[in-house]
Amino acid sequence: MRILATLSLLFLLSASPSALLSQPPPEEASSSASPGAIQEQPALGSGATAPAEPSGNRGEAALEFAVAKLLADEGSFREALEAFESAVNLVPEDAYVRAEYGEFLARLAQLSRSPRYRKQQLDKAIEQSERARALAPDDIDVLKVVGEAYLAAAELDPRTVEPLEKAVEVFERVRASSEYELQARMTLGQIFSYLGRDSDAESVYREVVAIRPRDRRAYDRLVETLLRDGKSAEAEVAYAEILVFDPEANDLRLELAKLQGQRGDHAAAEKTLRQGGATFLDSPPARQLLAVQLYLGGQYEDALERLDGAVEVSETKSLEPLRALILAALGRNSEAAVELRGLLAQEPENLDVASTLSRVLVRLDRRQEAAQTLGQVVERVEAGKDPDRAMALRFEWAEVLMGGEEYSEALSVLDPLLGSSNPAARNGAVLVQGEALTLLGRPEEALRLLEELAPGEVSSTAKRAQILFGMGRDEEARALLEPLWGQGDESSALAAAAVYQQLERYEEAAEVLREYISRRGEAPRVLFLLGAASERSGNHSEAERSFRRLLELTPESPDALNYLGYMWADQGENLVEALDFIQRAVSADPDNGAYVDSLGWVFHQLGRHEEALVQLERASSLVPEDGTILEHLGDVYLSLGRRGEAKQAYERALLLSDANVEQIRAKLKPLAEVATNAP
């Protein structure tokens, strides 16, 4: 190493001193010394902090400078420090020598393990760099050395932003001086991101990709910034641009498809994934994501086929939950129940699996088994360290019991929540227990419970009013609702309107909501309930106005999309728009039987009876005890000439409480002589 250094020095001395000091610096080699080689040391002389009289001997300065560089490259840092100080003393007005000295001092600081020594050297590095800038304020290389010194100081104490702000000022000067200083822009973008100035970071990264359109690093930083700033649509555009010049960037292809799926464009996500080719699609992440997009897009058979193509055991294992959901969405409830039972055996405290299994068992009319499953999981979870985690599942357990008219059991399930420190849990339990007591024929007891455990709470007051209406005590009920109606806040108005809605007093509900809007303005929940009340009272024009306005405020509200789409379909109006609305609702919640029924019904109204049948049979498996769905199913069977199945569907519908009895009987009359199994 010493022989090589001597030969290099002889070469340098053969050059003219002025050329040596003005030429760009050679690339710094990585040091062969370990970071631990630099220990805390006393400062070596006053050096450049007290400028010496210039000697005029630039040749001597050139020699000292060259030696300093060589010694630094060798890792002889003490000797290099002495040589740099000597060079600075010989030519104190040379900006380049000072800049190199400042850069070396910053390097020493980074190699040191001593915080005090690091700070000492960084302070000197900043001092020398700033003096270099004063001598050459527009020199880009000098400016970059100053900026790096401030960045090193910022690393020393991340709690203060002052060094970063100074670094921003310096790199902004570099940015303004040259449009091709891309690394300086990248550094500036990183600083902006650290400071939370995402818009500024985005601007810088866009400049880099405009100058160098295939710079993956800049694009990656741009996407990170856009996503952090909530600009997912712009991030999608950036991902797509990367894939144009780097189609093998499959990690980005997955991220782009995820973003497209998150905004509900499952067709776009599917297209993006398929463009990755067969090998990519066979990878577990791509296979799973494509199956998810097919599932959310309503292509359940295709999704299942994609999952069942998995060949690796580990992959198949990870896809089991999704496969169970798809089977449930297809109405293949028995298969779904088997899959979900297996998953619950593997993860006995998985609340999501337990909840899904419960819903599937209810569809199979195995309500007692559903309640038992939920109860077992609740007990297991509550025996652990976080009993509150099972709170929602306890409510679901009570709901299953209520649906099976096991009201006393539901009361017992909710008893532990009456003493909860969580007000929402306690009040929710009181409301459900009040309903259970009312259905058990104990309304006075229900009223006392609501008054004692949730006095003054809006939902409790509304529930008491509903019970009083049911007891024929209308004046007392109205006396409770009028203050809610008159309080003016959204929750109170909605609670009052909901009571009238549940009692099928739709015009009174609409009156409450119109009054709220006239005094307080529009709100999504108020508009939805007004639309529903108006539709039920026969005021379809007001209903349409309410839902359209709601969709202006929340364009992807699945409830509004489904309600308005179904209303049009039922009237045979705006069928193309109705189909679009309902498909968007189903895409948002593919397991919602009401939405799937709407989709089948609009297909039927469009004359697409085979497609209607697929959806309505699935809706019937999702919500087996829904008279409207069964009636729709009978209508479609009839349109397809399957009279026996139509008759069977109508007869099943008549057994359910929500059935339109007279209407269904009229449809059954011409089928009276048809055998149940006849076509």
XYZ file of C-alpha atoms in Angstrom:
679
model
C 0.000 0.000 0.000
C 2.827 2.440 0.874
C 4.657 1.636 -2.435
C 1.457 2.302 -4.404
C 0.909 5.577 -2.544
C 4.466 6.725 -3.340
C 4.085 5.970 -7.049
C 0.759 7.830 -7.131
C 2.340 10.786 -5.360
C 5.163 10.979 -7.916
C 2.567 11.073 -10.684
C 0.636 13.857 -8.972
C 3.730 15.959 -8.437
C 4.465 15.781 -12.158
C 1.241 17.712 -12.829
C 1.118 21.467 -12.539
C 0.015 22.682 -9.084
C -2.700 24.914 -10.501
C -4.176 22.086 -12.562
C -4.152 19.832 -9.515
C -6.098 22.289 -7.388
C -8.661 23.085 -10.057
C -9.425 19.593 -11.386
C -12.433 17.634 -10.096
C -11.637 15.424 -7.063
C -10.874 11.764 -7.692
C -13.466 9.205 -6.544
C -12.943 8.363 -2.891
C -12.096 4.715 -2.365
C -13.739 2.901 0.503
C -11.576 2.883 3.579
C -9.804 -0.322 4.499
C -9.876 0.688 8.139
C -12.723 -0.434 10.327
C -15.061 2.180 11.858
C -13.576 1.369 15.211
C -10.175 2.629 14.078
C -11.238 6.204 14.860
C -11.329 6.899 18.562
C -11.857 10.143 20.408
C -8.717 12.266 19.967
C -7.706 15.793 20.839
C -7.969 18.250 17.966
C -4.758 18.392 15.969
C -3.835 22.070 15.993
C -5.967 25.075 15.244
C -5.722 24.404 11.499
C -8.151 26.239 9.274
C -10.084 27.709 12.186
C -7.443 30.447 12.359
C -6.332 31.182 8.764
C -2.587 31.509 8.325
C -0.960 34.063 6.081
C -0.942 32.638 2.540
C 2.545 31.523 1.648
C 1.926 31.738 -2.054
C 3.503 28.336 -2.400
C 0.703 26.563 -4.272
C 3.034 23.737 -5.179
C 3.512 22.964 -1.502
C -0.263 23.186 -0.983
C -0.818 20.795 -3.872
C 1.598 18.344 -2.323
C -0.097 18.509 1.093
C -3.511 18.137 -0.514
C -2.438 15.106 -2.570
C -0.850 13.496 0.450
C -4.006 14.125 2.501
C -6.157 12.415 -0.112
C -3.816 9.435 -0.367
C -3.549 9.039 3.388
C -7.317 9.264 3.744
C -7.765 6.558 1.129
C -5.258 4.359 3.004
C -7.081 4.849 6.294
C -4.264 6.831 7.913
C -6.721 9.350 9.270
C -4.546 11.212 11.828
C -1.849 11.877 9.243
C -4.486 12.792 6.653
C -6.018 15.280 9.074
C -2.647 16.971 9.573
C -2.059 17.159 5.823
C -5.509 18.636 5.135
C -4.987 21.306 7.816
C -1.616 22.159 6.346
C -3.111 22.512 2.835
C -5.893 24.763 4.106
C -3.364 26.971 5.937
C -1.284 27.299 2.782
C -4.246 28.271 0.522
C -7.002 29.541 2.855
C -8.937 31.147 -0.011
C -9.222 27.927 -2.066
C -12.877 26.841 -1.804
C -12.204 23.393 -3.209
C -9.524 22.532 -0.640
C -11.806 23.663 2.193
C -14.711 21.661 0.766
C -12.563 18.505 0.587
C -11.390 19.125 4.131
C -15.002 19.511 5.311
C -15.978 16.310 3.526
C -13.096 14.452 5.209
C -14.088 15.768 8.637
C -17.662 14.549 8.089
C -16.269 11.158 7.111
C -14.238 11.031 10.331
C -17.344 11.827 12.345
C -19.337 9.019 10.734
C -16.597 6.483 11.468
C -16.324 7.400 15.139
C -18.169 5.612 17.908
C -17.831 8.508 20.329
C -20.829 10.890 20.199
C -18.722 13.768 21.559
C -15.999 13.279 18.977
C -18.553 12.900 16.212
C -20.165 16.208 17.160
C -16.798 17.935 17.386
C -15.814 16.781 13.912
C -19.231 17.535 12.405
C -19.152 21.066 13.771
C -15.747 21.530 12.136
C -17.021 19.920 8.917
C -19.937 22.353 8.742
C -17.643 25.291 9.515
C -15.203 24.363 6.744
C -17.978 23.585 4.260
C -19.728 26.880 4.923
C -16.431 28.785 4.509
C -15.981 26.995 1.196
C -19.487 28.081 0.186
C -18.686 31.683 1.095
C -15.701 31.505 -1.270
C -17.639 29.783 -4.089
C -21.366 30.305 -3.469
C -22.508 28.950 -6.853
C -20.208 25.940 -7.126
C -22.454 22.855 -7.236
C -19.800 20.485 -5.877
C -19.164 22.750 -2.910
C -22.881 23.111 -2.265
C -23.311 19.339 -2.210
C -20.527 19.000 0.378
C -22.287 21.595 2.565
C -25.594 19.770 2.246
C -24.061 16.399 3.137
C -22.438 17.938 6.222
C -25.816 19.144 7.468
C -27.338 15.732 6.761
C -24.624 14.078 8.847
C -25.384 16.547 11.659
C -29.087 15.677 11.422
C -28.263 11.988 11.875
C -26.366 12.844 15.043
C -29.507 14.309 16.658
C -32.743 13.256 14.903
C -34.790 15.283 17.394
C -33.879 18.624 15.839
C -34.917 19.606 12.327
C -32.657 22.668 12.015
C -29.831 20.806 10.194
C -32.372 19.280 7.803
C -33.876 22.680 7.061
C -30.387 24.016 6.296
C -29.746 20.969 4.083
C -33.002 21.704 2.232
C -31.880 25.270 1.574
C -28.541 24.048 0.165
C -29.964 21.275 -2.030
C -32.652 23.628 -3.319
C -29.779 25.829 -4.546
C -28.284 22.818 -6.320
C -31.701 21.947 -7.761
C -32.125 25.474 -9.105
C -28.601 25.520 -10.558
C -28.866 22.388 -12.697
C -31.758 20.324 -13.944
C -29.497 17.285 -14.286
C -28.440 17.051 -10.629
C -30.617 13.999 -10.057
C -28.901 12.605 -6.960
C -29.262 15.955 -5.223
C -32.979 15.866 -6.056
C -33.301 12.345 -4.702
C -31.640 13.440 -1.459
C -33.912 16.470 -1.289
C -36.967 14.247 -1.778
C -35.895 12.010 1.092
C -35.485 15.018 3.373
C -38.926 16.321 2.415
C -40.443 12.903 3.169
C -38.758 12.799 6.575
C -40.103 16.266 7.335
C -43.614 15.229 6.312
C -43.607 17.501 3.265
C -45.001 14.890 0.896
C -46.192 17.335 -1.754
C -42.682 18.790 -2.028
C -41.165 15.287 -2.157
C -43.612 14.306 -4.892
C -42.639 17.367 -6.942
C -38.932 16.512 -6.709
C -39.398 12.847 -7.621
C -41.577 13.802 -10.591
C -38.743 15.998 -11.845
C -36.352 13.040 -11.660
C -38.636 10.648 -13.573
C -39.323 13.346 -16.160
C -35.583 13.686 -16.804
C -34.830 9.955 -16.462
C -38.102 8.127 -17.278
C -36.793 4.644 -16.438
C -35.343 5.389 -13.021
C -36.873 2.670 -10.815
C -35.476 4.137 -7.619
C -37.115 7.506 -8.274
C -40.372 5.855 -9.283
C -40.363 3.711 -6.143
C -39.881 6.782 -3.965
C -42.594 8.610 -5.900
C -45.069 5.793 -5.315
C -44.211 5.594 -1.601
C -44.823 9.337 -1.304
C -48.119 9.228 -3.197
C -49.446 6.365 -1.075
C -48.400 8.068 2.146
C -50.179 11.214 0.967
C -53.368 9.245 0.200
C -53.031 9.672 -3.578
C -53.690 6.061 -4.507
C -55.066 6.904 -7.969
C -51.837 8.702 -8.888
C -49.827 5.833 -7.398
C -51.679 3.476 -9.739
C -50.631 5.605 -12.706
C -47.008 5.525 -11.552
C -47.089 1.738 -11.089
C -48.502 1.330 -14.598
C -45.739 3.539 -16.032
C -43.069 1.396 -14.352
C -44.597 -1.787 -15.759
C -44.370 -0.359 -19.281
C -40.544 -0.283 -19.153
C -40.133 -3.039 -16.556
C -42.857 -5.645 -17.223
C -41.046 -8.199 -15.053
C -41.495 -6.056 -11.927
C -43.965 -8.511 -10.457
C -43.767 -7.071 -6.953
C -45.179 -3.829 -8.365
C -47.739 -5.690 -10.454
C -49.119 -7.174 -7.254
C -49.224 -3.783 -5.556
C -50.990 -2.192 -8.530
C -53.605 -4.962 -8.567
C -54.157 -4.502 -4.821
C -54.778 -0.769 -5.282
C -57.198 -1.402 -8.133
C -59.030 -3.975 -6.055
C -59.200 -1.659 -3.028
C -61.056 0.971 -5.051
C -63.473 -1.690 -6.288
C -62.196 -2.109 -9.848
C -61.767 -5.863 -9.666
C -61.853 -6.244 -13.456
C -58.843 -3.912 -13.767
C -57.028 -5.818 -11.011
C -57.708 -9.109 -12.793
C -56.391 -7.681 -16.081
C -53.234 -6.366 -14.418
C -52.522 -9.758 -12.858
C -53.168 -11.734 -16.029
C -50.750 -9.505 -17.950
C -47.988 -10.922 -15.752
C -48.071 -14.218 -17.624
C -48.601 -17.851 -16.681
C -45.472 -18.283 -14.558
C -46.306 -15.215 -12.506
C -49.927 -16.318 -12.073
C -48.772 -19.658 -10.721
C -46.921 -17.978 -7.849
C -48.806 -18.188 -4.512
C -49.200 -14.384 -4.019
C -50.551 -13.867 -7.537
C -52.795 -16.917 -7.347
C -54.335 -15.765 -4.089
C -54.779 -12.146 -5.171
C -56.382 -13.167 -8.468
C -58.756 -15.475 -6.620
C -59.692 -12.615 -4.274
C -60.396 -10.275 -7.198
C -62.485 -12.905 -8.976
C -64.385 -13.531 -5.743
C -65.013 -9.826 -5.106
C -65.994 -9.376 -8.748
C -68.662 -12.054 -8.416
C -66.813 -14.671 -10.512
C -67.080 -17.327 -7.851
C -66.638 -20.404 -10.010
C -63.525 -18.934 -11.630
C -62.182 -17.959 -8.222
C -62.695 -21.481 -6.920
C -61.033 -22.959 -10.004
C -58.037 -20.684 -9.474
C -57.713 -21.823 -5.843
C -58.222 -25.481 -6.608
C -55.328 -25.264 -9.070
C -52.917 -24.765 -6.166
C -50.479 -27.658 -6.052
C -48.176 -26.870 -3.137
C -49.375 -28.006 0.271
C -48.199 -24.808 1.964
C -50.000 -22.727 -0.632
C -53.203 -24.715 -0.330
C -53.091 -24.255 3.435
C -52.892 -20.465 3.150
C -55.804 -20.382 0.703
C -58.247 -22.399 2.826
C -60.017 -19.379 4.399
C -60.648 -17.801 1.000
C -61.882 -21.118 -0.399
C -64.382 -21.395 2.454
C -65.677 -17.874 1.747
C -66.112 -18.657 -1.948
C -68.000 -21.847 -1.175
C -70.259 -19.860 1.157
C -70.802 -17.196 -1.517
C -71.723 -19.920 -4.013
C -74.307 -21.213 -1.567
C -72.422 -24.487 -1.172
C -73.039 -24.193 2.526
C -72.410 -27.801 3.543
C -68.962 -27.773 1.945
C -68.242 -24.346 3.403
C -69.209 -25.581 6.871
C -66.765 -28.504 6.601
C -63.935 -26.186 5.506
C -64.685 -23.689 8.259
C -64.891 -26.394 10.928
C -61.409 -27.498 9.903
C -60.088 -23.941 10.087
C -61.618 -23.412 13.517
C -60.000 -26.622 14.746
C -56.625 -25.191 13.647
C -57.317 -21.771 15.219
C -59.847 -22.278 18.028
C -59.930 -18.557 18.920
C -60.290 -17.158 15.399
C -63.307 -14.857 15.708
C -63.714 -14.264 11.972
C -63.833 -17.978 11.180
C -66.304 -18.577 14.017
C -68.553 -15.758 12.788
C -68.534 -17.005 9.175
C -69.168 -20.591 10.274
C -72.103 -19.403 12.371
C -73.720 -17.656 9.389
C -73.253 -20.733 7.201
C -74.799 -22.998 9.845
C -77.800 -20.669 10.155
C -78.312 -20.921 6.378
C -78.275 -24.693 6.773
C -80.980 -24.346 9.456
C -78.504 -25.609 12.047
C -79.075 -22.642 14.323
C -78.519 -24.548 17.560
C -75.121 -25.732 16.307
C -74.289 -22.153 15.290
C -75.109 -20.862 18.777
C -73.115 -23.657 20.386
C -70.092 -22.884 18.182
C -70.179 -19.203 19.039
C -70.582 -19.937 22.725
C -67.548 -22.235 22.773
C -65.337 -19.677 21.023
C -66.528 -16.860 23.295
C -65.706 -18.916 26.381
C -62.234 -19.787 25.068
C -61.395 -16.187 24.206
C -62.809 -14.747 27.434
C -60.699 -17.171 29.436
C -57.593 -15.559 27.927
C -55.879 -12.239 28.578
C -58.219 -10.089 26.485
C -61.849 -10.990 27.274
C -63.208 -7.837 25.586
C -62.031 -9.229 22.242
C -65.016 -11.594 22.214
C -67.603 -8.881 22.896
C -68.876 -8.609 19.309
C -69.102 -12.399 19.042
C -71.215 -12.518 22.225
C -73.694 -10.142 20.547
C -73.712 -12.380 17.471
C -74.376 -15.378 19.698
C -77.388 -13.584 21.186
C -78.611 -12.626 17.703
C -78.547 -16.262 16.578
C -80.594 -17.219 19.627
C -83.056 -14.382 19.004
C -83.489 -15.547 15.421
C -84.391 -18.982 16.739
C -86.884 -17.442 19.204
C -84.769 -18.570 22.146
C -85.268 -15.272 23.938
C -84.549 -16.457 27.467
C -81.214 -17.918 26.370
C -80.363 -14.624 24.636
C -81.021 -12.795 27.910
C -78.541 -15.057 29.693
C -75.887 -14.616 27.000
C -76.022 -10.824 27.363
C -76.209 -10.719 31.174
C -72.378 -10.485 31.602
C -72.328 -7.303 29.496
C -74.783 -5.404 31.707
C -71.958 -4.630 34.114
C -69.440 -3.768 31.405
C -67.317 -0.633 31.811
C -67.751 -0.094 28.076
C -70.878 2.112 27.699
C -71.514 1.016 24.104
C -71.427 -2.663 25.089
C -73.649 -2.127 28.110
C -76.221 -0.069 26.197
C -76.228 -2.534 23.305
C -76.897 -5.409 25.691
C -79.738 -3.467 27.336
C -81.379 -2.805 23.947
C -81.269 -6.450 22.878
C -82.499 -7.610 26.261
C -85.331 -5.089 26.066
C -86.348 -6.592 22.723
C -86.102 -10.128 24.114
C -88.263 -9.266 27.132
C -90.849 -7.639 24.873
C -91.010 -10.731 22.666
C -91.384 -12.852 25.809
C -94.488 -10.823 26.631
C -92.824 -8.870 29.433
C -92.899 -5.272 28.062
C -93.184 -3.584 31.476
C -90.016 -5.365 32.599
C -88.346 -4.267 29.372
C -89.312 -0.636 30.019
C -87.896 -0.770 33.556
C -84.624 -2.302 32.328
C -84.184 0.377 29.650
C -84.962 3.170 32.078
C -82.742 1.865 34.878
C -79.630 0.822 32.955
C -79.602 3.323 30.090
C -81.490 6.405 31.270
C -81.456 9.279 28.797
C -79.499 7.302 26.192
C -80.932 8.020 22.724
C -81.292 4.410 21.545
C -82.801 3.400 24.875
C -85.363 6.211 24.702
C -86.297 5.249 21.142
C -86.664 1.600 22.137
C -88.967 2.532 25.015
C -91.102 4.539 22.601
C -91.317 1.556 20.245
C -92.426 -0.714 23.106
C -95.029 1.830 24.217
C -96.429 2.054 20.673
C -96.696 -1.736 20.698
C -98.617 -1.558 23.968
C -101.044 0.967 22.479
C -99.711 3.801 24.658
C -99.172 6.151 21.711
C -99.269 9.431 23.626
C -96.529 8.312 25.993
C -94.480 7.072 23.031
C -94.780 10.394 21.185
C -93.854 12.265 24.346
C -90.582 10.356 24.381
C -89.872 10.835 20.655
C -90.671 14.532 20.344
C -87.643 15.673 22.395
C -85.424 13.427 20.262
C -86.933 14.897 17.151
C -86.522 18.410 18.477
C -82.955 18.110 19.823
C -81.568 18.682 16.368
C -78.608 16.308 16.390
C -78.407 13.656 13.701
C -78.393 10.576 15.943
C -81.518 11.683 17.811
C -83.450 12.481 14.634
C -82.449 9.168 13.084
C -83.467 7.251 16.205
C -86.923 8.887 16.204
C -87.402 8.275 12.477
C -86.268 4.650 12.821
C -89.037 3.969 15.355
C -91.699 5.143 12.905
C -89.964 3.207 10.115
C -89.992 -0.056 12.084
C -93.673 0.444 12.863
C -94.288 0.984 9.105
C -95.394 4.575 9.725
C -93.332 5.709 6.769
C -94.821 9.147 6.203
C -94.222 10.068 9.855
C -90.627 8.884 9.509
C -90.191 10.995 6.364
C -91.625 14.028 8.149
C -89.006 13.756 10.920
C -86.195 13.500 8.370
C -87.428 16.365 6.175
C -87.597 18.563 9.257
C -84.025 17.643 10.185
C -82.742 18.460 6.682
C -84.574 21.816 6.650
C -82.922 22.804 9.938
C -79.507 21.131 9.814
C -78.822 20.259 6.185
C -78.146 17.000 4.373
C -76.278 14.053 5.874
C -75.718 10.614 4.281
C -77.554 8.549 6.914
C -80.493 10.953 6.959
C -80.752 10.896 3.161
C -80.719 7.104 3.110
C -83.488 6.752 5.673
C -85.530 9.464 3.922
C -85.129 7.648 0.607
C -86.267 4.377 2.166
C -89.237 6.002 3.963
C -90.291 7.838 0.806
C -90.104 4.679 -1.300
C -92.155 2.722 1.232
C -94.787 5.454 1.337
C -95.029 5.459 -2.468
C -93.212 8.753 -3.059
C -90.741 7.376 -5.608
C -89.628 10.738 -6.987
C -88.548 11.939 -3.526
C -86.885 8.572 -2.902
C -84.886 8.845 -6.133
C -83.820 12.420 -5.341
C -82.658 11.374 -1.881
C -80.644 8.393 -3.098
C -79.084 10.311 -5.982
C -78.028 13.080 -3.630
C -76.623 10.512 -1.218
C -74.569 8.996 -4.045
C -73.188 12.423 -4.870
C -71.921 12.615 -1.292
C -70.784 8.975 -1.012
C -70.543 7.531 -4.551
C -69.774 3.966 -3.474
C -72.365 3.537 -0.718
C -73.460 -0.084 -1.325
C -76.748 0.359 0.548
C -77.749 3.356 -1.579
C -76.593 1.704 -4.823
C -78.600 -1.420 -4.046
C -81.732 0.344 -2.818
C -82.025 2.704 -5.783
C -81.064 -0.019 -8.265
C -83.656 -2.400 -6.842
C -86.335 0.302 -6.781
C -85.794 0.933 -10.499
C -85.683 -2.789 -11.261
C -88.921 -3.390 -9.400
C -90.591 -0.638 -11.447
C -88.965 -1.779 -14.711
C -87.201 1.594 -15.100
C -83.595 2.639 -15.812
C -82.619 -1.019 -15.994
C -79.145 -0.515 -17.466
C -78.221 1.996 -14.762
C -79.901 -0.208 -12.153
C -77.713 -3.141 -13.215
C -74.564 -1.030 -12.907
C -75.562 0.212 -9.440
C -76.435 -3.231 -8.116
C -73.295 -4.852 -9.517
C -71.229 -2.232 -7.693
C -73.101 -3.002 -4.471
C -72.527 -6.755 -4.856
C -68.854 -6.129 -5.602
C -68.564 -4.238 -2.306
C -70.341 -6.988 -0.314
C -70.519 -10.232 -2.337
C -71.950 -12.267 0.549
C -74.975 -9.983 1.043
C -78.066 -11.974 0.116
C -80.235 -8.883 -0.354
C -77.800 -7.417 -2.880
C -77.528 -10.716 -4.747
C -81.340 -10.920 -4.866
C -81.426 -7.423 -6.402
C -78.904 -8.521 -9.028
C -80.987 -11.544 -9.939
C -84.135 -9.435 -10.103
C -82.644 -6.828 -12.453
C -81.361 -9.609 -14.722
C -84.911 -10.992 -14.774
C -86.363 -7.591 -15.657
C -83.819 -7.316 -18.478
C -84.994 -10.669 -19.839
C -81.707 -12.367 -18.947
C -83.442 -15.192 -17.096
C -80.605 -17.740 -16.997
C -78.298 -15.183 -15.356
C -81.139 -14.214 -13.039
C -81.576 -17.830 -11.974
C -77.896 -18.203 -11.040
C -78.036 -15.139 -8.813
C -81.412 -15.875 -7.209
C -80.507 -19.473 -6.391
C -77.362 -18.134 -4.740
C -79.359 -15.457 -2.881
C -81.735 -18.150 -1.639
C -78.815 -20.160 -0.277
C -77.400 -17.044 1.394
C -80.744 -16.078 2.981
C -82.854 -19.253 3.024
C -85.757 -17.783 5.009
C -86.564 -14.754 2.857
C -90.002 -14.798 1.271
C -89.228 -12.078 -1.288
C -86.199 -13.956 -2.625
C -88.214 -17.169 -2.940
C -90.989 -15.314 -4.758
C -88.446 -13.835 -7.173
C -86.990 -17.300 -7.676
C -90.442 -18.661 -8.478
C -90.987 -15.880 -11.034
C -87.738 -16.751 -12.814
C -88.498 -20.483 -12.811
C -91.843 -19.616 -14.372
C -90.192 -17.483 -17.059
C -87.967 -20.446 -17.926
C -90.954 -22.796 -18.152
C -89.973 -24.720 -15.014
C -93.465 -24.662 -13.547
C -92.968 -27.374 -10.930
C -89.969 -25.613 -9.402
C -91.851 -22.308 -9.549
C -94.714 -23.826 -7.586
C -92.306 -25.245 -5.007
C -90.585 -21.859 -4.553
C -93.939 -20.060 -4.110
C -95.130 -22.617 -1.573
C -91.920 -22.250 0.436
C -92.336 -18.479 0.342
C -95.856 -18.711 1.805
C -94.439 -20.326 4.933
C -92.382 -17.238 5.749
C -93.592 -14.227 7.684
C -92.357 -11.623 5.204
C -94.185 -13.118 2.235
C -96.718 -11.154 0.194
C -99.363 -13.782 0.783
C -102.151 -12.582 -1.534
C -99.794 -11.905 -4.409
C -98.120 -15.310 -4.115
C -101.447 -17.122 -3.897
C -102.525 -15.424 -7.095
C -99.366 -16.713 -8.786
C -99.946 -20.212 -7.395
C -103.537 -20.466 -8.601
C -102.752 -21.365 -12.238
C -100.138 -23.845 -10.982
C -102.517 -25.727 -8.692
C -102.581 -28.849 -10.841
C -98.827 -28.908 -11.495
C -96.871 -31.630 -9.738
C -94.066 -30.297 -7.565
C -91.382 -32.121 -9.527
C -92.908 -31.301 -12.917
C -90.997 -29.078 -15.359
